[in-house]
mmCIF file of C-alpha atoms and ligand atoms in Angstrom:
data_model
loop_
_atom_site.group_PDB
_atom_site.id
_atom_site.type_symbol
_atom_site.label_atom_id
_atom_site.label_comp_id
_atom_site.label_asym_id
_atom_site.label_seq_id
_atom_site.Cartn_x
_atom_site.Cartn_y
_atom_site.Cartn_z
ATOM 1 C CA MET A 29 -21.902 68.556 14.319
ATOM 2 C CA THR A 30 -21.834 71.030 11.426
ATOM 3 C CA LEU A 31 -23.379 70.191 8.083
ATOM 4 C CA TYR A 32 -19.899 70.482 6.558
ATOM 5 C CA SER A 33 -18.430 67.848 8.860
ATOM 6 C CA LYS A 34 -21.370 65.539 8.044
ATOM 7 C CA LEU A 35 -20.765 66.159 4.361
ATOM 8 C CA GLN A 36 -17.092 65.260 4.736
ATOM 9 C CA ALA A 37 -18.145 61.733 5.758
ATOM 10 C CA ASN A 38 -20.339 61.354 2.640
ATOM 11 C CA PRO A 39 -18.707 59.006 0.076
ATOM 12 C CA GLU A 40 -19.984 61.074 -2.870
ATOM 13 C CA PHE A 41 -18.479 64.239 -1.393
ATOM 14 C CA ILE A 42 -15.193 62.408 -0.814
ATOM 15 C CA ALA A 43 -15.319 61.299 -4.465
ATOM 16 C CA LEU A 44 -16.023 64.895 -5.544
ATOM 17 C CA CYS A 45 -12.985 66.171 -3.618
ATOM 18 C CA ALA A 46 -10.790 63.525 -5.272
ATOM 19 C CA VAL A 47 -12.033 64.389 -8.784
ATOM 20 C CA SER A 48 -11.743 68.119 -8.002
ATOM 21 C CA GLU A 49 -8.133 67.665 -6.928
ATOM 22 C CA ARG A 50 -7.334 65.641 -10.057
ATOM 23 C CA LEU A 51 -8.937 68.174 -12.413
ATOM 24 C CA GLY A 52 -7.348 71.081 -10.551
ATOM 25 C CA SER A 53 -3.909 69.470 -10.898
ATOM 26 C CA ASP A 54 -4.305 68.945 -14.654
ATOM 27 C CA PRO A 55 -3.350 72.121 -16.578
ATOM 28 C CA LEU A 56 -5.210 70.775 -19.620
ATOM 29 C CA GLN A 57 -8.440 71.023 -17.575
ATOM 30 C CA VAL A 58 -7.964 73.803 -15.025
ATOM 31 C CA GLN A 59 -5.580 76.747 -14.861
ATOM 32 C CA GLY A 60 -5.025 78.532 -11.551
ATOM 33 C CA PRO A 61 -8.247 79.284 -9.687
ATOM 34 C CA GLY A 62 -10.399 78.537 -12.767
ATOM 35 C CA GLY A 63 -12.961 75.751 -12.940
ATOM 36 C CA ASN A 64 -15.352 74.707 -10.215
ATOM 37 C CA THR A 65 -17.334 71.707 -9.003
ATOM 38 C CA SER A 66 -20.468 71.223 -6.919
ATOM 39 C CA ILE A 67 -22.702 68.671 -5.284
ATOM 40 C CA LYS A 68 -26.329 69.157 -4.223
ATOM 41 C CA SER A 69 -27.591 67.697 -0.961
ATOM 42 C CA ALA A 70 -31.220 68.469 -0.051
ATOM 43 C CA ASP A 71 -31.744 72.236 -0.305
ATOM 44 C CA LEU A 72 -28.038 73.094 -0.280
ATOM 45 C CA MET A 73 -25.555 73.040 -3.147
ATOM 46 C CA TRP A 74 -21.903 72.911 -2.060
ATOM 47 C CA VAL A 75 -19.942 74.812 -4.684
ATOM 48 C CA LYS A 76 -16.280 75.772 -4.865
ATOM 49 C CA ALA A 77 -15.445 79.155 -3.334
ATOM 50 C CA SER A 78 -14.371 81.999 -5.620
ATOM 51 C CA GLY A 79 -10.614 82.446 -5.971
ATOM 52 C CA THR A 80 -9.714 79.052 -4.446
ATOM 53 C CA TRP A 81 -7.875 76.329 -6.355
ATOM 54 C CA LEU A 82 -9.519 72.995 -7.147
ATOM 55 C CA SER A 83 -6.076 71.422 -6.761
ATOM 56 C CA ASP A 84 -6.393 72.136 -2.994
ATOM 57 C CA ALA A 85 -9.650 70.162 -2.690
ATOM 58 C CA LEU A 86 -8.148 67.346 -0.614
ATOM 59 C CA THR A 87 -6.441 69.614 1.895
ATOM 60 C CA THR A 88 -8.645 72.727 2.238
ATOM 61 C CA ASP A 89 -12.337 73.401 2.904
ATOM 62 C CA LEU A 90 -13.203 74.853 -0.502
ATOM 63 C CA PHE A 91 -16.952 74.436 -0.692
ATOM 64 C CA VAL A 92 -19.567 77.075 0.118
ATOM 65 C CA PRO A 93 -23.236 76.146 0.799
ATOM 66 C CA VAL A 94 -25.760 77.878 -1.463
ATOM 67 C CA TYR A 95 -29.576 77.513 -1.426
ATOM 68 C CA HIS A 96 -29.671 76.244 -4.994
ATOM 69 C CA GLU A 97 -33.449 75.966 -5.468
ATOM 70 C CA VAL A 98 -33.962 79.561 -4.354
ATOM 71 C CA LEU A 99 -31.079 80.690 -6.599
ATOM 72 C CA ALA A 100 -32.441 78.677 -9.553
ATOM 73 C CA ALA A 101 -35.896 80.240 -9.042
ATOM 74 C CA ALA A 102 -34.324 83.719 -8.956
ATOM 75 C CA LEU A 103 -32.468 82.945 -12.198
ATOM 76 C CA VAL A 104 -35.710 81.875 -13.886
ATOM 77 C CA ALA A 105 -37.503 84.987 -12.567
ATOM 78 C CA ASP A 106 -34.606 87.003 -14.066
ATOM 79 C CA ASP A 107 -35.467 89.990 -11.867
ATOM 80 C CA GLY A 108 -31.940 90.960 -10.850
ATOM 81 C CA ARG A 109 -31.894 89.174 -7.456
ATOM 82 C CA ALA A 110 -29.352 86.631 -8.765
ATOM 83 C CA ASN A 111 -26.875 89.374 -9.735
ATOM 84 C CA ASP A 112 -25.153 88.635 -6.444
ATOM 85 C CA VAL A 113 -24.912 85.034 -5.215
ATOM 86 C CA GLY A 114 -23.989 86.261 -1.704
ATOM 87 C CA PRO A 115 -27.534 86.458 -0.306
ATOM 88 C CA PHE A 116 -28.191 82.853 -1.424
ATOM 89 C CA THR A 117 -25.319 81.520 0.694
ATOM 90 C CA CYS A 118 -26.133 79.693 3.945
ATOM 91 C CA ALA A 119 -23.806 81.795 6.130
ATOM 92 C CA ALA A 120 -24.415 79.700 9.256
ATOM 93 C CA GLU A 121 -22.935 76.599 7.627
ATOM 94 C CA ASN A 122 -20.122 78.258 5.654
ATOM 95 C CA PRO A 123 -16.849 77.169 7.329
ATOM 96 C CA SER A 124 -14.491 79.197 5.125
ATOM 97 C CA GLY A 125 -16.536 82.400 5.129
ATOM 98 C CA LEU A 126 -15.569 82.748 1.463
ATOM 99 C CA ARG A 127 -17.853 83.746 -1.385
ATOM 100 C CA ALA A 128 -19.328 81.132 -3.688
ATOM 101 C CA SER A 129 -17.786 80.929 -7.158
ATOM 102 C CA ILE A 130 -18.909 83.514 -9.698
ATOM 103 C CA GLU A 131 -20.100 80.496 -11.679
ATOM 104 C CA ALA A 132 -22.479 79.185 -8.969
ATOM 105 C CA THR A 133 -25.252 80.325 -11.313
ATOM 106 C CA VAL A 134 -24.155 77.698 -13.872
ATOM 107 C CA HIS A 135 -24.238 74.986 -11.211
ATOM 108 C CA ALA A 136 -27.678 76.095 -9.956
ATOM 109 C CA SER A 137 -28.971 76.155 -13.548
ATOM 110 C CA MET A 138 -28.306 72.419 -13.902
ATOM 111 C CA PRO A 139 -30.651 70.256 -11.819
ATOM 112 C CA ALA A 140 -28.227 67.281 -11.654
ATOM 113 C CA LYS A 141 -26.730 66.338 -8.285
ATOM 114 C CA VAL A 142 -23.111 66.695 -9.422
ATOM 115 C CA VAL A 143 -21.765 69.413 -11.754
ATOM 116 C CA LEU A 144 -18.156 69.701 -12.954
ATOM 117 C CA HIS A 145 -16.931 72.782 -14.826
ATOM 118 C CA THR A 146 -13.450 73.085 -16.319
ATOM 119 C CA HIS A 147 -11.587 75.259 -18.773
ATOM 120 C CA CYS A 148 -10.576 72.145 -20.725
ATOM 121 C CA VAL A 149 -8.147 73.357 -23.394
ATOM 122 C CA ALA A 150 -9.419 70.894 -26.027
ATOM 123 C CA THR A 151 -12.981 72.111 -25.377
ATOM 124 C CA ILE A 152 -11.943 75.770 -25.591
ATOM 125 C CA ALA A 153 -10.128 75.025 -28.887
ATOM 126 C CA ALA A 154 -13.462 73.704 -30.220
ATOM 127 C CA ALA A 155 -15.615 76.344 -28.526
ATOM 128 C CA VAL A 156 -13.820 79.302 -30.164
ATOM 129 C CA ARG A 157 -14.363 77.950 -33.701
ATOM 130 C CA THR A 158 -16.815 79.911 -35.803
ATOM 131 C CA ASP A 159 -18.114 76.523 -37.021
ATOM 132 C CA ALA A 160 -18.434 75.171 -33.454
ATOM 133 C CA PRO A 161 -22.074 73.976 -33.794
ATOM 134 C CA THR A 162 -21.363 71.762 -36.837
ATOM 135 C CA PHE A 163 -17.950 70.636 -35.560
ATOM 136 C CA LEU A 164 -19.471 69.586 -32.216
ATOM 137 C CA ALA A 165 -22.372 67.823 -33.932
ATOM 138 C CA ALA A 166 -19.849 65.549 -35.634
ATOM 139 C CA LYS A 167 -17.553 65.028 -32.647
ATOM 140 C CA LEU A 168 -20.153 64.646 -29.884
ATOM 141 C CA ALA A 169 -22.795 62.658 -31.804
ATOM 142 C CA GLY A 170 -24.902 60.565 -29.422
ATOM 143 C CA LEU A 171 -24.019 62.538 -26.289
ATOM 144 C CA PRO A 172 -26.611 64.667 -24.397
ATOM 145 C CA TYR A 173 -24.827 67.965 -25.067
ATOM 146 C CA ALA A 174 -25.795 71.540 -25.888
ATOM 147 C CA PHE A 175 -23.640 74.325 -27.322
ATOM 148 C CA ILE A 176 -24.150 77.588 -25.443
ATOM 149 C CA PRO A 177 -23.048 80.704 -27.377
ATOM 150 C CA TYR A 178 -20.711 82.958 -25.350
ATOM 151 C CA ALA A 179 -22.313 84.897 -22.527
ATOM 152 C CA LYS A 180 -20.685 86.669 -19.579
ATOM 153 C CA PRO A 181 -20.378 84.216 -16.651
ATOM 154 C CA GLY A 182 -23.112 84.853 -14.075
ATOM 155 C CA ILE A 183 -26.751 85.620 -14.824
ATOM 156 C CA ASP A 184 -26.149 86.205 -18.541
ATOM 157 C CA LEU A 185 -24.668 82.728 -18.913
ATOM 158 C CA ALA A 186 -27.504 81.212 -16.839
ATOM 159 C CA ARG A 187 -29.986 82.896 -19.205
ATOM 160 C CA ALA A 188 -28.155 81.496 -22.256
ATOM 161 C CA ILE A 189 -28.192 78.001 -20.719
ATOM 162 C CA ARG A 190 -31.985 78.224 -20.191
ATOM 163 C CA GLN A 191 -32.378 79.270 -23.807
ATOM 164 C CA HIS A 192 -30.123 76.646 -25.437
ATOM 165 C CA ALA A 193 -30.038 73.555 -23.176
ATOM 166 C CA PRO A 194 -33.176 71.408 -23.268
ATOM 167 C CA ALA A 195 -34.191 69.216 -20.309
ATOM 168 C CA GLY A 196 -31.940 66.173 -20.057
ATOM 169 C CA THR A 197 -28.790 68.004 -21.200
ATOM 170 C CA GLN A 198 -25.782 66.675 -19.290
ATOM 171 C CA ILE A 199 -22.969 68.384 -21.194
ATOM 172 C CA LEU A 200 -22.591 72.079 -21.935
ATOM 173 C CA ILE A 201 -19.977 73.338 -24.345
ATOM 174 C CA LEU A 202 -19.698 76.986 -23.342
ATOM 175 C CA GLY A 203 -18.764 79.114 -26.345
ATOM 176 C CA ASN A 204 -15.356 80.863 -25.856
ATOM 177 C CA HIS A 205 -15.228 79.486 -22.323
ATOM 178 C CA GLY A 206 -15.141 75.765 -21.427
ATOM 179 C CA LEU A 207 -16.904 72.561 -20.462
ATOM 180 C CA VAL A 208 -19.647 71.585 -17.994
ATOM 181 C CA THR A 209 -20.695 68.002 -17.312
ATOM 182 C CA CYS A 210 -23.411 66.750 -14.978
ATOM 183 C CA GLY A 211 -24.472 63.466 -13.444
ATOM 184 C CA ALA A 212 -26.438 61.740 -10.716
ATOM 185 C CA THR A 213 -23.053 60.638 -9.358
ATOM 186 C CA VAL A 214 -19.514 62.000 -9.423
ATOM 187 C CA ALA A 215 -18.460 58.995 -11.511
ATOM 188 C CA GLU A 216 -21.100 59.730 -14.166
ATOM 189 C CA ALA A 217 -20.180 63.415 -14.501
ATOM 190 C CA ASP A 218 -16.465 62.537 -14.550
ATOM 191 C CA SER A 219 -16.944 59.867 -17.207
ATOM 192 C CA LEU A 220 -18.711 62.395 -19.482
ATOM 193 C CA LEU A 221 -15.949 64.936 -18.891
ATOM 194 C CA ARG A 222 -13.269 62.435 -19.870
ATOM 195 C CA ASP A 223 -15.248 61.334 -22.927
ATOM 196 C CA VAL A 224 -15.807 64.886 -24.235
ATOM 197 C CA SER A 225 -12.190 65.911 -23.580
ATOM 198 C CA ALA A 226 -10.927 62.867 -25.498
ATOM 199 C CA ARG A 227 -13.309 63.375 -28.427
ATOM 200 C CA LEU A 228 -12.336 67.040 -28.800
ATOM 201 C CA THR A 229 -8.573 66.470 -28.590
ATOM 202 C CA PRO A 230 -7.106 66.480 -32.121
ATOM 203 C CA SER A 231 -4.903 63.573 -33.145
ATOM 204 C CA THR A 232 -1.979 65.898 -33.848
ATOM 205 C CA LEU A 233 -1.007 69.085 -32.034
ATOM 206 C CA ALA A 234 0.639 72.058 -33.708
ATOM 207 C CA GLY A 235 3.968 71.578 -31.936
ATOM 208 C CA SER A 236 6.196 72.851 -29.201
ATOM 209 C CA ALA A 237 9.332 75.012 -29.190
ATOM 210 C CA ASP A 238 12.282 75.252 -26.838
ATOM 211 C CA ILE A 239 13.245 78.494 -25.151
ATOM 212 C CA THR A 240 16.239 79.737 -27.122
ATOM 213 C CA ALA A 241 19.439 81.142 -25.659
ATOM 214 C CA ALA A 242 19.071 84.105 -28.029
ATOM 215 C CA PHE A 243 15.666 84.986 -26.558
ATOM 216 C CA CYS A 244 16.970 84.692 -22.987
ATOM 217 C CA GLU A 245 19.809 87.001 -24.013
ATOM 218 C CA LYS A 246 17.295 89.558 -25.336
ATOM 219 C CA LEU A 247 15.394 89.439 -22.030
ATOM 220 C CA SER A 248 18.452 89.678 -19.807
ATOM 221 C CA GLY A 249 18.432 92.818 -17.688
ATOM 222 C CA SER A 250 14.662 93.206 -18.153
ATOM 223 C CA GLU A 251 12.029 92.188 -15.621
ATOM 224 C CA TRP A 252 10.671 89.583 -18.046
ATOM 225 C CA ILE A 253 11.133 85.834 -18.423
ATOM 226 C CA PRO A 254 10.269 83.371 -21.191
ATOM 227 C CA VAL A 255 6.951 81.587 -20.558
ATOM 228 C CA PRO A 256 8.107 78.177 -19.295
ATOM 229 C CA HIS A 257 6.055 76.066 -21.707
ATOM 230 C CA GLY A 258 6.891 74.651 -25.156
ATOM 231 C CA PRO A 259 3.422 75.042 -26.759
ATOM 232 C CA SER A 260 3.305 78.704 -25.646
ATOM 233 C CA GLN A 261 6.775 79.334 -27.095
ATOM 234 C CA GLN A 262 5.603 77.721 -30.324
ATOM 235 C CA ILE A 263 3.248 80.698 -30.878
ATOM 236 C CA ALA A 264 6.276 82.867 -31.690
ATOM 237 C CA HIS A 265 7.576 80.389 -34.260
ATOM 238 C CA ASP A 266 4.384 79.435 -36.147
ATOM 239 C CA ALA A 267 2.689 82.129 -38.235
ATOM 240 C CA ARG A 268 -0.686 80.380 -38.024
ATOM 241 C CA LEU A 269 -0.630 80.237 -34.207
ATOM 242 C CA LEU A 270 0.594 83.825 -34.045
ATOM 243 C CA ALA A 271 -2.341 84.942 -36.198
ATOM 244 C CA LEU A 272 -4.724 83.084 -33.867
ATOM 245 C CA ALA A 273 -3.153 84.731 -30.795
ATOM 246 C CA ASP A 274 -2.940 88.198 -32.335
ATOM 247 C CA GLY A 275 -6.380 89.693 -31.870
ATOM 248 C CA ARG A 276 -9.042 90.242 -29.291
ATOM 249 C CA THR A 277 -9.306 87.866 -26.349
ATOM 250 C CA LEU A 278 -10.494 84.298 -27.013
ATOM 251 C CA TYR A 279 -11.837 83.358 -23.525
ATOM 252 C CA PRO A 280 -12.482 85.177 -20.230
ATOM 253 C CA ASP A 281 -9.732 83.916 -17.888
ATOM 254 C CA HIS A 282 -7.051 84.949 -20.386
ATOM 255 C CA LEU A 283 -8.331 88.513 -20.164
ATOM 256 C CA VAL A 284 -8.829 88.461 -16.400
ATOM 257 C CA PHE A 285 -5.288 87.278 -15.637
ATOM 258 C CA LEU A 286 -3.181 88.558 -18.555
ATOM 259 C CA GLY A 287 -5.140 91.506 -19.943
ATOM 260 C CA PRO A 288 -6.845 91.669 -23.337
ATOM 261 C CA GLY A 289 -5.302 89.630 -26.160
ATOM 262 C CA VAL A 290 -1.516 89.599 -26.472
ATOM 263 C CA THR A 291 1.166 92.202 -27.082
ATOM 264 C CA VAL A 292 3.081 91.476 -30.312
ATOM 265 C CA VAL A 293 6.399 93.184 -31.006
ATOM 266 C CA ARG A 294 5.781 94.667 -34.463
ATOM 267 C CA GLU A 295 8.176 95.260 -37.322
ATOM 268 C CA GLY A 296 10.292 98.276 -36.449
ATOM 269 C CA GLU A 297 9.567 98.129 -32.693
ATOM 270 C CA GLN A 298 12.283 97.323 -30.177
ATOM 271 C CA LEU A 299 11.590 94.536 -27.703
ATOM 272 C CA LYS A 300 12.928 96.600 -24.783
ATOM 273 C CA ASP A 301 10.606 99.506 -25.620
ATOM 274 C CA VAL A 302 7.608 97.188 -25.752
ATOM 275 C CA LEU A 303 8.576 95.513 -22.472
ATOM 276 C CA THR A 304 8.746 98.913 -20.781
ATOM 277 C CA CYS A 305 5.090 99.588 -21.596
ATOM 278 C CA ALA A 306 3.562 96.087 -21.698
ATOM 279 C CA GLY A 307 0.695 95.565 -19.261
ATOM 280 C CA GLN A 308 -0.064 99.306 -19.410
ATOM 281 C CA GLN A 309 -2.343 101.381 -21.556
ATOM 282 C CA GLN A 310 -0.514 101.274 -24.882
ATOM 283 C CA PHE A 311 0.152 97.519 -24.739
ATOM 284 C CA PRO A 312 -2.408 96.256 -22.219
ATOM 285 C CA SER A 313 -1.566 92.532 -22.353
ATOM 286 C CA LYS A 314 1.077 91.110 -20.020
ATOM 287 C CA LEU A 315 1.893 88.386 -22.550
ATOM 288 C CA VAL A 316 4.506 89.633 -25.023
ATOM 289 C CA ILE A 317 5.227 87.739 -28.248
ATOM 290 C CA MET A 318 8.320 88.491 -30.276
ATOM 291 C CA PRO A 319 7.822 86.749 -33.637
ATOM 292 C CA GLY A 320 10.595 84.287 -34.428
ATOM 293 C CA GLN A 321 12.079 84.701 -30.926
ATOM 294 C CA GLY A 322 9.778 83.730 -28.069
ATOM 295 C CA VAL A 323 6.951 84.571 -25.656
ATOM 296 C CA ALA A 324 7.589 86.449 -22.394
ATOM 297 C CA ILE A 325 5.778 87.283 -19.174
ATOM 298 C CA PRO A 326 6.824 89.559 -16.267
ATOM 299 C CA ASP A 327 9.163 87.868 -13.766
ATOM 300 C CA SER A 328 6.701 89.003 -11.077
ATOM 301 C CA ALA A 329 3.881 86.929 -12.651
ATOM 302 C CA THR A 330 1.722 85.050 -10.145
ATOM 303 C CA PRO A 331 1.184 81.282 -10.444
ATOM 304 C CA SER A 332 -2.285 82.043 -11.898
ATOM 305 C CA GLU A 333 -0.838 84.321 -14.561
ATOM 306 C CA ILE A 334 1.780 81.737 -15.529
ATOM 307 C CA ALA A 335 -0.935 79.059 -15.683
ATOM 308 C CA LEU A 336 -2.939 81.213 -18.107
ATOM 309 C CA ALA A 337 0.174 81.982 -20.180
ATOM 310 C CA ARG A 338 0.723 78.243 -20.538
ATOM 311 C CA ALA A 339 -2.955 77.683 -21.352
ATOM 312 C CA LEU A 340 -2.867 79.943 -24.410
ATOM 313 C CA GLY A 341 -0.274 77.660 -26.025
ATOM 314 C CA ASP A 342 -2.229 74.561 -25.017
ATOM 315 C CA VAL A 343 -5.414 75.959 -26.595
ATOM 316 C CA LEU A 344 -3.829 77.258 -29.799
ATOM 317 C CA VAL A 345 -1.920 74.059 -30.633
ATOM 318 C CA ARG A 346 -5.291 72.257 -30.482
ATOM 319 C CA ILE A 347 -6.982 74.527 -33.043
ATOM 320 C CA GLU A 348 -6.896 72.757 -36.368
ATOM 321 C CA PRO A 349 -5.552 74.403 -39.557
ATOM 322 C CA GLN A 350 -8.045 76.272 -41.777
ATOM 323 C CA VAL A 351 -10.262 77.032 -38.774
ATOM 324 C CA SER A 352 -11.453 80.572 -38.131
ATOM 325 C CA VAL A 353 -12.128 81.710 -34.579
ATOM 326 C CA SER A 354 -14.592 84.002 -32.871
ATOM 327 C CA ARG A 355 -13.309 86.400 -30.232
ATOM 328 C CA LEU A 356 -14.811 88.433 -27.416
ATOM 329 C CA SER A 357 -15.952 91.849 -28.632
ATOM 330 C CA GLY A 358 -14.551 95.051 -27.151
ATOM 331 C CA ALA A 359 -17.764 95.429 -25.136
ATOM 332 C CA GLN A 360 -17.477 91.847 -23.838
ATOM 333 C CA GLU A 361 -13.855 92.473 -22.816
ATOM 334 C CA ALA A 362 -14.854 95.688 -21.026
ATOM 335 C CA GLU A 363 -17.705 94.098 -19.067
ATOM 336 C CA LEU A 364 -15.313 91.431 -17.706
ATOM 337 C CA LEU A 365 -12.671 93.972 -16.683
ATOM 338 C CA ASP A 366 -15.135 96.096 -14.725
ATOM 339 C CA TRP A 367 -16.870 93.371 -12.886
ATOM 340 C CA ASP A 368 -16.967 93.559 -9.065
ATOM 341 C CA ALA A 369 -16.974 89.770 -8.738
ATOM 342 C CA GLU A 370 -13.794 89.554 -10.831
ATOM 343 C CA VAL A 371 -12.156 92.363 -8.888
ATOM 344 C CA TYR A 372 -12.701 90.229 -5.754
ATOM 345 C CA ARG A 373 -11.245 87.090 -7.409
ATOM 346 C CA GLN A 374 -8.272 89.153 -8.591
ATOM 347 C CA SER A 375 -7.672 90.467 -5.072
ATOM 348 C CA LEU A 376 -7.354 86.838 -3.872
ATOM 349 C CA ASN A 377 -4.927 86.174 -6.747
ATOM 350 C CA ARG A 378 -2.722 89.088 -5.675
ATOM 351 C CA GLU A 379 -2.718 87.807 -2.092
ATOM 352 C CA GLY A 380 -0.857 84.838 -3.487
ATOM 353 C CA ARG A 381 -3.462 82.103 -3.558
HETATM 354 ZN ZN1 ZN B 424 -15.513 79.021 -16.259
#
């Protein structure tokens, strides 16, 4: 009997798969192959495989066994060994043969048995605010949380967690990134995740717009379609949301799936000229916003790319008025684009799933 088949009979693992499927099916928590969950059992941590979808957790073997204590020790030693999680995987007990998530380092950094990590849109809307530390102090009062300033996922993020999360922390708000909750049980970690998501969701959202016939007309004959999501369309019709969108990237998965920032059709530019070059050097983002008209994406967009195009609207409508945001720097954008681990995750995305 393999360790994986034993694990599949464990009630906590069954509970983890159910929560993973629920989170993965909720676009306000997880978009495409983003987000990951894990459970520790003796010396192994079972963590979601890179490039797989949490929404498949009830039907597919998603979890990869990693020697978490050895990985955690390597992260503390900070000597470069944890640059690649591959050597920490227990290959003999790895049914899928896939790589562990890029974010296995976050899971190994937290000693709790169960760790849930999502790209909760309400959390991202809070975590991009320049006043995030004071905003979170008011919203999350009484909870065992820590705010972790943005760091590249992987060893840099693990280092930032060591620096900013004291012992006993069960909730991490990852700056410009997302949410992590931990618990001794799946139910405990899930309860914290629901609580934080609810506390950070504003009472009113900035709105939603229909796809207009005029915009469809402008796109006809091109290889572009309107993003099928009201909050994302709203960006084109609300100057405040457009100003929030129009700049450097706000969080990593946007960049990884859609390119840096957004492409805005400027005064004097023709939509068809911009669409011809969008996604290439001059206009590197695959998300094109025509102010007053709508937001478009290539008709060849993968499900992951569409999920991230929807997420931008969901994040922006949750950012309150008068709030200023921090963005990834040019250097932070470049280090994500060149990253071998992301190139691998992207290759799985292009294969279709
Ligand atoms: Zn993440």
